[in-house]
PDB file of C-alpha atoms in Angstrom:
ATOM      1  CA  MET A   9       9.534 -60.558 -63.498  1.00  0.00           C
ATOM      2  CA  ARG A  10      11.742 -57.428 -63.510  1.00  0.00           C
ATOM      3  CA  THR A  11      10.511 -54.723 -65.903  1.00  0.00           C
ATOM      4  CA  ALA A  12      12.914 -53.911 -68.733  1.00  0.00           C
ATOM      5  CA  VAL A  13      13.883 -50.292 -69.145  1.00  0.00           C
ATOM      6  CA  ARG A  14      15.611 -48.306 -71.841  1.00  0.00           C
ATOM      7  CA  ARG A  15      17.648 -45.096 -71.534  1.00  0.00           C
ATOM      8  CA  CYS A  16      16.216 -41.822 -72.937  1.00  0.00           C
ATOM      9  CA  ASP A  17      16.522 -38.048 -72.661  1.00  0.00           C
ATOM     10  CA  ALA A  18      14.468 -36.907 -69.682  1.00  0.00           C
ATOM     11  CA  PRO A  19      12.443 -33.669 -69.672  1.00  0.00           C
ATOM     12  CA  ASN A  20      14.274 -30.513 -68.508  1.00  0.00           C
ATOM     13  CA  ASN A  21      17.618 -32.242 -69.118  1.00  0.00           C
ATOM     14  CA  LEU A  22      17.266 -34.447 -66.052  1.00  0.00           C
ATOM     15  CA  THR A  23      18.786 -37.899 -66.282  1.00  0.00           C
ATOM     16  CA  GLY A  24      15.904 -40.376 -66.570  1.00  0.00           C
ATOM     17  CA  GLN A  25      14.526 -43.654 -67.866  1.00  0.00           C
ATOM     18  CA  VAL A  26      11.307 -44.808 -69.554  1.00  0.00           C
ATOM     19  CA  ASN A  27       9.775 -48.190 -68.754  1.00  0.00           C
ATOM     20  CA  MET A  28       8.048 -50.425 -71.297  1.00  0.00           C
ATOM     21  CA  ASN A  29       4.665 -48.879 -70.413  1.00  0.00           C
ATOM     22  CA  GLY A  30       5.912 -45.482 -71.628  1.00  0.00           C
ATOM     23  CA  GLN A  31       6.120 -43.886 -68.169  1.00  0.00           C
ATOM     24  CA  ASN A  32       9.007 -41.583 -67.279  1.00  0.00           C
ATOM     25  CA  GLU A  33      11.181 -42.686 -64.366  1.00  0.00           C
ATOM     26  CA  VAL A  34      13.215 -39.567 -63.503  1.00  0.00           C
ATOM     27  CA  ASN A  35      16.349 -40.214 -61.457  1.00  0.00           C
ATOM     28  CA  THR A  36      16.130 -37.895 -58.452  1.00  0.00           C
ATOM     29  CA  ASP A  37      19.535 -38.939 -57.077  1.00  0.00           C
ATOM     30  CA  ALA A  38      21.185 -35.718 -55.833  1.00  0.00           C
ATOM     31  CA  ARG A  39      24.362 -36.602 -57.706  1.00  0.00           C
ATOM     32  CA  PHE A  40      22.685 -35.576 -60.976  1.00  0.00           C
ATOM     33  CA  VAL A  41      22.002 -31.939 -61.801  1.00  0.00           C
ATOM     34  CA  LEU A  42      20.259 -29.705 -64.332  1.00  0.00           C
ATOM     35  CA  ASN A  43      21.652 -28.545 -67.683  1.00  0.00           C
ATOM     36  CA  GLY A  44      23.288 -31.862 -68.461  1.00  0.00           C
ATOM     37  CA  ASP A  45      26.285 -31.250 -66.184  1.00  0.00           C
ATOM     38  CA  ILE A  46      28.226 -34.227 -64.931  1.00  0.00           C
ATOM     39  CA  ALA A  47      27.555 -35.632 -61.477  1.00  0.00           C
ATOM     40  CA  SER A  48      27.365 -32.989 -58.746  1.00  0.00           C
ATOM     41  CA  MET A  49      27.104 -33.870 -55.095  1.00  0.00           C
ATOM     42  CA  TYR A  50      24.947 -32.487 -52.330  1.00  0.00           C
ATOM     43  CA  ALA A  51      26.720 -29.878 -50.169  1.00  0.00           C
ATOM     44  CA  ALA A  52      26.785 -32.218 -47.171  1.00  0.00           C
ATOM     45  CA  GLU A  53      28.396 -34.956 -49.262  1.00  0.00           C
ATOM     46  CA  ARG A  54      30.931 -32.524 -50.691  1.00  0.00           C
ATOM     47  CA  HIS A  55      31.786 -31.312 -47.200  1.00  0.00           C
ATOM     48  CA  ARG A  56      32.455 -34.876 -46.026  1.00  0.00           C
ATOM     49  CA  GLU A  57      34.676 -35.504 -49.044  1.00  0.00           C
ATOM     50  CA  ILE A  58      36.583 -32.239 -48.561  1.00  0.00           C
ATOM     51  CA  VAL A  59      37.224 -32.818 -44.851  1.00  0.00           C
ATOM     52  CA  ALA A  60      38.349 -36.389 -45.538  1.00  0.00           C
ATOM     53  CA  ALA A  61      40.751 -35.189 -48.253  1.00  0.00           C
ATOM     54  CA  VAL A  62      42.255 -32.517 -46.003  1.00  0.00           C
ATOM     55  CA  ARG A  63      42.750 -34.982 -43.159  1.00  0.00           C
ATOM     56  CA  GLN A  64      44.337 -37.535 -45.469  1.00  0.00           C
ATOM     57  CA  HIS A  65      46.652 -35.220 -47.413  1.00  0.00           C
ATOM     58  CA  ASP A  66      47.089 -32.317 -44.924  1.00  0.00           C
ATOM     59  CA  ARG A  67      46.766 -29.815 -47.810  1.00  0.00           C
ATOM     60  CA  VAL A  68      44.434 -29.601 -50.819  1.00  0.00           C
ATOM     61  CA  THR A  69      43.846 -27.032 -53.556  1.00  0.00           C
ATOM     62  CA  VAL A  70      40.630 -25.547 -54.880  1.00  0.00           C
ATOM     63  CA  GLN A  71      41.345 -26.855 -58.384  1.00  0.00           C
ATOM     64  CA  GLU A  72      41.993 -30.392 -57.130  1.00  0.00           C
ATOM     65  CA  LEU A  73      38.735 -30.430 -55.177  1.00  0.00           C
ATOM     66  CA  ALA A  74      36.745 -28.901 -58.046  1.00  0.00           C
ATOM     67  CA  GLY A  75      38.000 -31.583 -60.429  1.00  0.00           C
ATOM     68  CA  ARG A  76      37.480 -34.393 -57.964  1.00  0.00           C
ATOM     69  CA  LEU A  77      33.927 -33.345 -57.046  1.00  0.00           C
ATOM     70  CA  SER A  78      32.889 -32.079 -60.500  1.00  0.00           C
ATOM     71  CA  VAL A  79      31.849 -28.607 -59.339  1.00  0.00           C
ATOM     72  CA  THR A  80      33.088 -25.095 -60.009  1.00  0.00           C
ATOM     73  CA  PRO A  81      35.986 -23.526 -58.081  1.00  0.00           C
ATOM     74  CA  GLU A  82      33.527 -20.909 -56.777  1.00  0.00           C
ATOM     75  CA  THR A  83      31.451 -23.669 -55.183  1.00  0.00           C
ATOM     76  CA  ILE A  84      34.557 -25.141 -53.540  1.00  0.00           C
ATOM     77  CA  ARG A  85      35.567 -21.731 -52.166  1.00  0.00           C
ATOM     78  CA  ARG A  86      32.133 -21.333 -50.575  1.00  0.00           C
ATOM     79  CA  ASP A  87      32.425 -24.838 -49.133  1.00  0.00           C
ATOM     80  CA  LEU A  88      35.854 -24.065 -47.673  1.00  0.00           C
ATOM     81  CA  SER A  89      34.572 -20.849 -46.077  1.00  0.00           C
ATOM     82  CA  GLU A  90      31.723 -22.705 -44.405  1.00  0.00           C
ATOM     83  CA  LEU A  91      33.963 -25.545 -43.215  1.00  0.00           C
ATOM     84  CA  GLU A  92      36.484 -23.073 -41.791  1.00  0.00           C
ATOM     85  CA  GLN A  93      33.733 -21.320 -39.829  1.00  0.00           C
ATOM     86  CA  ARG A  94      32.840 -24.727 -38.383  1.00  0.00           C
ATOM     87  CA  GLY A  95      36.489 -25.234 -37.384  1.00  0.00           C
ATOM     88  CA  LEU A  96      37.039 -28.266 -39.638  1.00  0.00           C
ATOM     89  CA  LEU A  97      39.889 -26.863 -41.745  1.00  0.00           C
ATOM     90  CA  ARG A  98      41.933 -23.723 -42.311  1.00  0.00           C
ATOM     91  CA  ARG A  99      41.745 -21.869 -45.592  1.00  0.00           C
ATOM     92  CA  THR A 100      44.939 -20.870 -47.384  1.00  0.00           C
ATOM     93  CA  HIS A 101      45.548 -19.024 -50.620  1.00  0.00           C
ATOM     94  CA  GLY A 102      44.215 -21.367 -53.283  1.00  0.00           C
ATOM     95  CA  GLY A 103      43.132 -24.184 -50.989  1.00  0.00           C
ATOM     96  CA  ALA A 104      42.983 -25.443 -47.415  1.00  0.00           C
ATOM     97  CA  VAL A 105      45.047 -27.258 -44.783  1.00  0.00           C
ATOM     98  CA  ARG A 106      44.272 -29.282 -41.694  1.00  0.00           C
ATOM     99  CA  VAL A 107      43.140 -27.192 -38.782  1.00  0.00           C
ATOM    100  CA  GLU A 108      45.686 -27.001 -35.986  1.00  0.00           C
ATOM    101  CA  ARG A 109      44.479 -28.358 -32.700  1.00  0.00           C
ATOM    102  CA  THR A 110      43.882 -25.882 -29.924  1.00  0.00           C
ATOM    103  CA  SER A 111      46.197 -26.128 -26.970  1.00  0.00           C
ATOM    104  CA  TYR A 112      46.269 -24.994 -23.364  1.00  0.00           C
ATOM    105  CA  VAL A 113      50.050 -25.024 -23.021  1.00  0.00           C
ATOM    106  CA  SER A 114      52.238 -23.285 -25.575  1.00  0.00           C
ATOM    107  CA  PRO A 115      54.199 -25.864 -27.612  1.00  0.00           C
ATOM    108  CA  VAL A 116      57.409 -23.796 -27.370  1.00  0.00           C
ATOM    109  CA  THR A 117      59.107 -21.775 -24.657  1.00  0.00           C
ATOM    110  CA  ASP A 118      58.989 -17.988 -24.552  1.00  0.00           C
ATOM    111  CA  ALA A 119      62.620 -17.760 -25.639  1.00  0.00           C
ATOM    112  CA  GLU A 120      61.937 -20.028 -28.616  1.00  0.00           C
ATOM    113  CA  ARG A 121      58.844 -18.052 -29.571  1.00  0.00           C
ATOM    114  CA  GLN A 122      60.873 -14.848 -29.508  1.00  0.00           C
ATOM    115  CA  ASN A 123      63.012 -16.219 -32.348  1.00  0.00           C
ATOM    116  CA  LEU A 124      60.105 -17.489 -34.467  1.00  0.00           C
ATOM    117  CA  ASN A 125      59.349 -15.175 -37.419  1.00  0.00           C
ATOM    118  CA  ALA A 126      61.625 -12.585 -35.816  1.00  0.00           C
ATOM    119  CA  ALA A 127      61.911 -10.376 -38.914  1.00  0.00           C
ATOM    120  CA  GLU A 128      58.146 -10.348 -39.394  1.00  0.00           C
ATOM    121  CA  LYS A 129      57.504  -9.482 -35.751  1.00  0.00           C
ATOM    122  CA  THR A 130      60.040  -6.657 -35.853  1.00  0.00           C
ATOM    123  CA  ALA A 131      58.394  -5.169 -38.950  1.00  0.00           C
ATOM    124  CA  ILE A 132      54.975  -5.396 -37.278  1.00  0.00           C
ATOM    125  CA  ALA A 133      56.326  -3.791 -34.087  1.00  0.00           C
ATOM    126  CA  ARG A 134      57.727  -0.866 -36.098  1.00  0.00           C
ATOM    127  CA  GLU A 135      54.294  -0.295 -37.601  1.00  0.00           C
ATOM    128  CA  ALA A 136      52.726  -0.522 -34.142  1.00  0.00           C
ATOM    129  CA  LEU A 137      55.113   2.165 -32.923  1.00  0.00           C
ATOM    130  CA  ALA A 138      53.350   4.628 -35.247  1.00  0.00           C
ATOM    131  CA  HIS A 139      50.191   4.036 -33.199  1.00  0.00           C
ATOM    132  CA  VAL A 140      51.912   5.074 -29.944  1.00  0.00           C
ATOM    133  CA  GLU A 141      51.087   8.719 -29.258  1.00  0.00           C
ATOM    134  CA  ASP A 142      53.096  10.902 -26.888  1.00  0.00           C
ATOM    135  CA  ASP A 143      51.501  11.682 -23.509  1.00  0.00           C
ATOM    136  CA  SER A 144      49.119   8.743 -23.874  1.00  0.00           C
ATOM    137  CA  THR A 145      48.367   5.866 -21.529  1.00  0.00           C
ATOM    138  CA  ILE A 146      48.872   2.510 -23.188  1.00  0.00           C
ATOM    139  CA  ALA A 147      48.888  -1.170 -22.262  1.00  0.00           C
ATOM    140  CA  ILE A 148      51.511  -3.556 -23.596  1.00  0.00           C
ATOM    141  CA  ASP A 149      50.927  -7.245 -22.971  1.00  0.00           C
ATOM    142  CA  ALA A 150      53.416 -10.097 -22.583  1.00  0.00           C
ATOM    143  CA  GLY A 151      53.588 -11.395 -26.164  1.00  0.00           C
ATOM    144  CA  THR A 152      56.765 -11.699 -28.206  1.00  0.00           C
ATOM    145  CA  SER A 153      55.629  -9.112 -30.771  1.00  0.00           C
ATOM    146  CA  THR A 154      54.651  -6.581 -28.121  1.00  0.00           C
ATOM    147  CA  ILE A 155      57.966  -7.075 -26.312  1.00  0.00           C
ATOM    148  CA  LYS A 156      59.612  -6.004 -29.586  1.00  0.00           C
ATOM    149  CA  LEU A 157      57.360  -2.939 -29.559  1.00  0.00           C
ATOM    150  CA  ALA A 158      58.564  -2.062 -26.058  1.00  0.00           C
ATOM    151  CA  GLU A 159      62.168  -2.410 -27.213  1.00  0.00           C
ATOM    152  CA  LEU A 160      61.530   0.126 -29.999  1.00  0.00           C
ATOM    153  CA  ILE A 161      60.144   2.815 -27.657  1.00  0.00           C
ATOM    154  CA  GLY A 162      62.878   5.407 -27.249  1.00  0.00           C
ATOM    155  CA  PRO A 163      63.896   6.983 -23.929  1.00  0.00           C
ATOM    156  CA  GLU A 164      62.705  10.404 -25.135  1.00  0.00           C
ATOM    157  CA  ARG A 165      59.064   9.284 -25.367  1.00  0.00           C
ATOM    158  CA  ARG A 166      56.568  10.596 -22.786  1.00  0.00           C
ATOM    159  CA  LEU A 167      54.176   7.764 -21.913  1.00  0.00           C
ATOM    160  CA  THR A 168      52.322   5.952 -19.192  1.00  0.00           C
ATOM    161  CA  VAL A 169      52.614   2.202 -19.737  1.00  0.00           C
ATOM    162  CA  VAL A 170      50.541  -0.470 -18.009  1.00  0.00           C
ATOM    163  CA  THR A 171      51.818  -4.028 -18.348  1.00  0.00           C
ATOM    164  CA  TYR A 172      51.708  -7.433 -16.702  1.00  0.00           C
ATOM    165  CA  SER A 173      54.966  -8.446 -18.396  1.00  0.00           C
ATOM    166  CA  LEU A 174      58.115  -8.418 -16.321  1.00  0.00           C
ATOM    167  CA  VAL A 175      60.115  -8.190 -19.550  1.00  0.00           C
ATOM    168  CA  VAL A 176      58.265  -5.107 -20.815  1.00  0.00           C
ATOM    169  CA  ALA A 177      58.551  -3.450 -17.406  1.00  0.00           C
ATOM    170  CA  THR A 178      62.300  -4.106 -17.303  1.00  0.00           C
ATOM    171  CA  VAL A 179      62.816  -2.778 -20.845  1.00  0.00           C
ATOM    172  CA  LEU A 180      61.009   0.495 -20.128  1.00  0.00           C
ATOM    173  CA  ALA A 181      61.867   1.039 -16.468  1.00  0.00           C
ATOM    174  CA  GLY A 182      65.007   3.047 -17.279  1.00  0.00           C
ATOM    175  CA  HIS A 183      63.273   5.508 -19.610  1.00  0.00           C
ATOM    176  CA  PRO A 184      63.120   8.847 -17.747  1.00  0.00           C
ATOM    177  CA  HIS A 185      59.814   9.993 -19.271  1.00  0.00           C
ATOM    178  CA  VAL A 186      57.971   6.664 -19.252  1.00  0.00           C
ATOM    179  CA  SER A 187      55.880   5.899 -16.171  1.00  0.00           C
ATOM    180  CA  VAL A 188      55.649   2.102 -15.879  1.00  0.00           C
ATOM    181  CA  HIS A 189      52.855   0.428 -13.906  1.00  0.00           C
ATOM    182  CA  LEU A 190      53.494  -3.290 -13.417  1.00  0.00           C
ATOM    183  CA  LEU A 191      50.373  -5.305 -12.598  1.00  0.00           C
ATOM    184  CA  GLY A 192      51.042  -7.903  -9.910  1.00  0.00           C
ATOM    185  CA  GLY A 193      49.888 -11.493  -9.627  1.00  0.00           C
ATOM    186  CA  ARG A 194      51.091 -15.059  -9.999  1.00  0.00           C
ATOM    187  CA  VAL A 195      54.197 -15.113 -12.198  1.00  0.00           C
ATOM    188  CA  VAL A 196      54.251 -17.546 -15.122  1.00  0.00           C
ATOM    189  CA  ALA A 197      57.833 -18.683 -15.633  1.00  0.00           C
ATOM    190  CA  ASN A 198      57.469 -19.444 -19.360  1.00  0.00           C
ATOM    191  CA  SER A 199      56.255 -15.970 -20.357  1.00  0.00           C
ATOM    192  CA  ARG A 200      57.579 -14.057 -17.320  1.00  0.00           C
ATOM    193  CA  SER A 201      54.208 -12.433 -16.844  1.00  0.00           C
ATOM    194  CA  ALA A 202      51.771 -11.950 -13.961  1.00  0.00           C
ATOM    195  CA  VAL A 203      48.308 -13.541 -14.166  1.00  0.00           C
ATOM    196  CA  GLY A 204      45.403 -14.376 -11.912  1.00  0.00           C
ATOM    197  CA  PRO A 205      42.667 -12.570  -9.963  1.00  0.00           C
ATOM    198  CA  TRP A 206      45.014  -9.937  -8.492  1.00  0.00           C
ATOM    199  CA  THR A 207      46.129  -8.945 -11.989  1.00  0.00           C
ATOM    200  CA  GLU A 208      42.570  -8.800 -13.278  1.00  0.00           C
ATOM    201  CA  GLU A 209      41.416  -6.717 -10.316  1.00  0.00           C
ATOM    202  CA  LEU A 210      44.131  -4.141 -10.993  1.00  0.00           C
ATOM    203  CA  VAL A 211      43.137  -3.908 -14.672  1.00  0.00           C
ATOM    204  CA  ASP A 212      39.605  -3.039 -13.570  1.00  0.00           C
ATOM    205  CA  ARG A 213      40.977   0.087 -11.855  1.00  0.00           C
ATOM    206  CA  VAL A 214      42.547   1.715 -14.917  1.00  0.00           C
ATOM    207  CA  THR A 215      41.508   3.405 -18.138  1.00  0.00           C
ATOM    208  CA  LEU A 216      43.671   3.361 -21.242  1.00  0.00           C
ATOM    209  CA  ASP A 217      44.023   5.100 -24.577  1.00  0.00           C
ATOM    210  CA  THR A 218      45.311   2.090 -26.513  1.00  0.00           C
ATOM    211  CA  ALA A 219      45.917  -1.583 -25.725  1.00  0.00           C
ATOM    212  CA  PHE A 220      48.650  -3.314 -27.721  1.00  0.00           C
ATOM    213  CA  LEU A 221      48.121  -7.076 -27.724  1.00  0.00           C
ATOM    214  CA  SER A 222      49.874 -10.131 -29.138  1.00  0.00           C
ATOM    215  CA  VAL A 223      47.718 -13.163 -29.977  1.00  0.00           C
ATOM    216  CA  ASP A 224      48.205 -16.772 -31.064  1.00  0.00           C
ATOM    217  CA  GLY A 225      45.165 -17.073 -33.320  1.00  0.00           C
ATOM    218  CA  VAL A 226      43.031 -14.882 -35.575  1.00  0.00           C
ATOM    219  CA  ASN A 227      39.987 -16.331 -37.296  1.00  0.00           C
ATOM    220  CA  VAL A 228      36.379 -15.537 -38.078  1.00  0.00           C
ATOM    221  CA  ARG A 229      34.907 -18.285 -35.924  1.00  0.00           C
ATOM    222  CA  HIS A 230      36.427 -17.353 -32.543  1.00  0.00           C
ATOM    223  CA  GLY A 231      38.057 -13.980 -33.175  1.00  0.00           C
ATOM    224  CA  ILE A 232      41.391 -13.466 -31.425  1.00  0.00           C
ATOM    225  CA  THR A 233      42.660 -16.253 -29.155  1.00  0.00           C
ATOM    226  CA  THR A 234      45.707 -17.281 -27.132  1.00  0.00           C
ATOM    227  CA  HIS A 235      47.007 -20.583 -25.797  1.00  0.00           C
ATOM    228  CA  ASN A 236      46.892 -19.429 -22.147  1.00  0.00           C
ATOM    229  CA  ILE A 237      43.409 -19.031 -20.663  1.00  0.00           C
ATOM    230  CA  ASP A 238      44.698 -16.870 -17.792  1.00  0.00           C
ATOM    231  CA  GLU A 239      46.279 -14.390 -20.185  1.00  0.00           C
ATOM    232  CA  ALA A 240      43.177 -14.439 -22.375  1.00  0.00           C
ATOM    233  CA  SER A 241      41.142 -13.045 -19.500  1.00  0.00           C
ATOM    234  CA  ILE A 242      43.643 -10.243 -18.835  1.00  0.00           C
ATOM    235  CA  LYS A 243      43.892  -9.304 -22.504  1.00  0.00           C
ATOM    236  CA  ALA A 244      40.089  -9.131 -22.698  1.00  0.00           C
ATOM    237  CA  LYS A 245      39.969  -6.798 -19.687  1.00  0.00           C
ATOM    238  CA  LEU A 246      42.680  -4.577 -21.153  1.00  0.00           C
ATOM    239  CA  MET A 247      40.596  -4.258 -24.314  1.00  0.00           C
ATOM    240  CA  LYS A 248      37.569  -3.166 -22.307  1.00  0.00           C
ATOM    241  CA  ALA A 249      39.648  -0.596 -20.428  1.00  0.00           C
ATOM    242  CA  ALA A 250      41.016   0.936 -23.650  1.00  0.00           C
ATOM    243  CA  ARG A 251      39.491   3.311 -26.170  1.00  0.00           C
ATOM    244  CA  SER A 252      41.160   1.378 -28.991  1.00  0.00           C
ATOM    245  CA  THR A 253      42.932  -1.945 -29.490  1.00  0.00           C
ATOM    246  CA  VAL A 254      45.855  -2.724 -31.798  1.00  0.00           C
ATOM    247  CA  VAL A 255      46.625  -6.417 -32.297  1.00  0.00           C
ATOM    248  CA  LEU A 256      50.068  -7.560 -33.445  1.00  0.00           C
ATOM    249  CA  ALA A 257      49.781 -10.896 -35.274  1.00  0.00           C
ATOM    250  CA  ASP A 258      52.229 -12.286 -37.798  1.00  0.00           C
ATOM    251  CA  SER A 259      50.856 -14.109 -40.836  1.00  0.00           C
ATOM    252  CA  THR A 260      51.115 -17.571 -39.247  1.00  0.00           C
ATOM    253  CA  LYS A 261      48.433 -16.609 -36.712  1.00  0.00           C
ATOM    254  CA  PHE A 262      45.698 -16.100 -39.310  1.00  0.00           C
ATOM    255  CA  GLY A 263      43.229 -18.983 -39.553  1.00  0.00           C
ATOM    256  CA  ARG A 264      44.371 -20.446 -36.240  1.00  0.00           C
ATOM    257  CA  GLU A 265      42.397 -20.745 -33.043  1.00  0.00           C
ATOM    258  CA  GLU A 266      43.757 -21.454 -29.582  1.00  0.00           C
ATOM    259  CA  PHE A 267      42.277 -22.475 -26.243  1.00  0.00           C
ATOM    260  CA  GLY A 268      41.692 -19.066 -24.659  1.00  0.00           C
ATOM    261  CA  ARG A 269      39.210 -16.783 -26.407  1.00  0.00           C
ATOM    262  CA  ILE A 270      39.926 -13.065 -26.013  1.00  0.00           C
ATOM    263  CA  ALA A 271      37.354 -11.216 -28.117  1.00  0.00           C
ATOM    264  CA  ALA A 272      35.378 -11.201 -31.346  1.00  0.00           C
ATOM    265  CA  LEU A 273      36.938  -9.543 -34.377  1.00  0.00           C
ATOM    266  CA  SER A 274      34.238  -6.868 -34.284  1.00  0.00           C
ATOM    267  CA  GLU A 275      35.735  -5.659 -30.975  1.00  0.00           C
ATOM    268  CA  VAL A 276      39.207  -5.148 -32.479  1.00  0.00           C
ATOM    269  CA  ASP A 277      40.103  -1.838 -34.098  1.00  0.00           C
ATOM    270  CA  THR A 278      43.317  -2.692 -35.967  1.00  0.00           C
ATOM    271  CA  ILE A 279      45.291  -5.847 -36.707  1.00  0.00           C
ATOM    272  CA  LEU A 280      48.867  -5.495 -37.917  1.00  0.00           C
ATOM    273  CA  THR A 281      50.384  -8.368 -39.867  1.00  0.00           C
ATOM    274  CA  ASN A 282      53.136  -8.996 -42.400  1.00  0.00           C
ATOM    275  CA  GLU A 283      53.167  -9.489 -46.152  1.00  0.00           C
ATOM    276  CA  GLY A 284      52.662 -13.104 -47.178  1.00  0.00           C
ATOM    277  CA  VAL A 285      49.512 -13.446 -45.084  1.00  0.00           C
ATOM    278  CA  ASP A 286      46.689 -15.394 -46.714  1.00  0.00           C
ATOM    279  CA  LEU A 287      44.584 -12.732 -48.444  1.00  0.00           C
ATOM    280  CA  ASP A 288      41.426 -14.829 -48.178  1.00  0.00           C
ATOM    281  CA  HIS A 289      41.792 -14.708 -44.400  1.00  0.00           C
ATOM    282  CA  VAL A 290      42.453 -10.967 -44.514  1.00  0.00           C
ATOM    283  CA  HIS A 291      39.271 -10.434 -46.530  1.00  0.00           C
ATOM    284  CA  ASP A 292      37.218 -12.438 -44.045  1.00  0.00           C
ATOM    285  CA  VAL A 293      38.687 -10.593 -41.057  1.00  0.00           C
ATOM    286  CA  ARG A 294      37.953  -7.232 -42.633  1.00  0.00           C
ATOM    287  CA  GLU A 295      34.403  -8.353 -43.380  1.00  0.00           C
ATOM    288  CA  SER A 296      34.056  -9.156 -39.664  1.00  0.00           C
ATOM    289  CA  GLY A 297      34.778  -5.550 -38.714  1.00  0.00           C
ATOM    290  CA  ALA A 298      38.512  -5.270 -37.964  1.00  0.00           C
ATOM    291  CA  ASN A 299      40.941  -3.144 -39.968  1.00  0.00           C
ATOM    292  CA  VAL A 300      43.966  -5.080 -41.225  1.00  0.00           C
ATOM    293  CA  THR A 301      47.263  -3.427 -42.121  1.00  0.00           C
ATOM    294  CA  ILE A 302      49.805  -5.526 -44.041  1.00  0.00           C
ATOM    295  CA  VAL A 303      53.394  -4.366 -43.576  1.00  0.00           C
ATOM    296  CA  PRO A 304      56.428  -5.231 -45.702  1.00  0.00           C
ATOM    297  CA  VAL A 305      59.236  -7.207 -44.117  1.00  0.00           C
TER     298      VAL A 305
END
């Protein structure tokens, strides 16, 4: 016959029971915790619940998750940091959103990308211009933000510019004191840039003071990334050829990761972004070794 039990206070504030023989039966279910707190779940269980909530609702807040899982907001923030590092979600200020899928092909054309966050990119390009020193040798890649940087370089500047962007080369070709070196290769119609082994071989032959790069993703897990694997390889080589690297990335790029990995954040000197960027992401990026400058728009 089933032994009758009665409810009692367990030692050390654990939830427990005592059977009719006077023996303690302490409930070791992980959903119960010390100090009489209400049910608290194992980290693995919380992580499953958090990921499921993000996938179902697209966006969740720290307070919502803390209330739902009966834990402190600090615990939820630690959970979100760990899940972001595993690529299962993207942290935002006060919560998290579904992670965007990586892609090999850019979802928009180059012309469309040029108009996305145009004010933010212009503000970032102006800040980048302060990093361009006269009589230096710099690289400017084929991103929309770096094209804006090229447009801001005045004809009076004395520079040597290495680029694989036909647009950047065209913008600067008429400047009397700017020596433009266009790297050849297979031309990509969407970005009007040269890529491939010829381009990479030419990069190996140069040394640079500063490389100015645009990226599509900035996160702790994979560093800086771009949607085009061919360009990722060239950007990585430009970084190795340069004494310093300045990355131009508007706030929408933080927390994202794309198909082509360029470099770890520890290899980046400075990242320029705009106000409105998620400060949790900025903190994590700085902790990973890169300086982050936030510019007003």
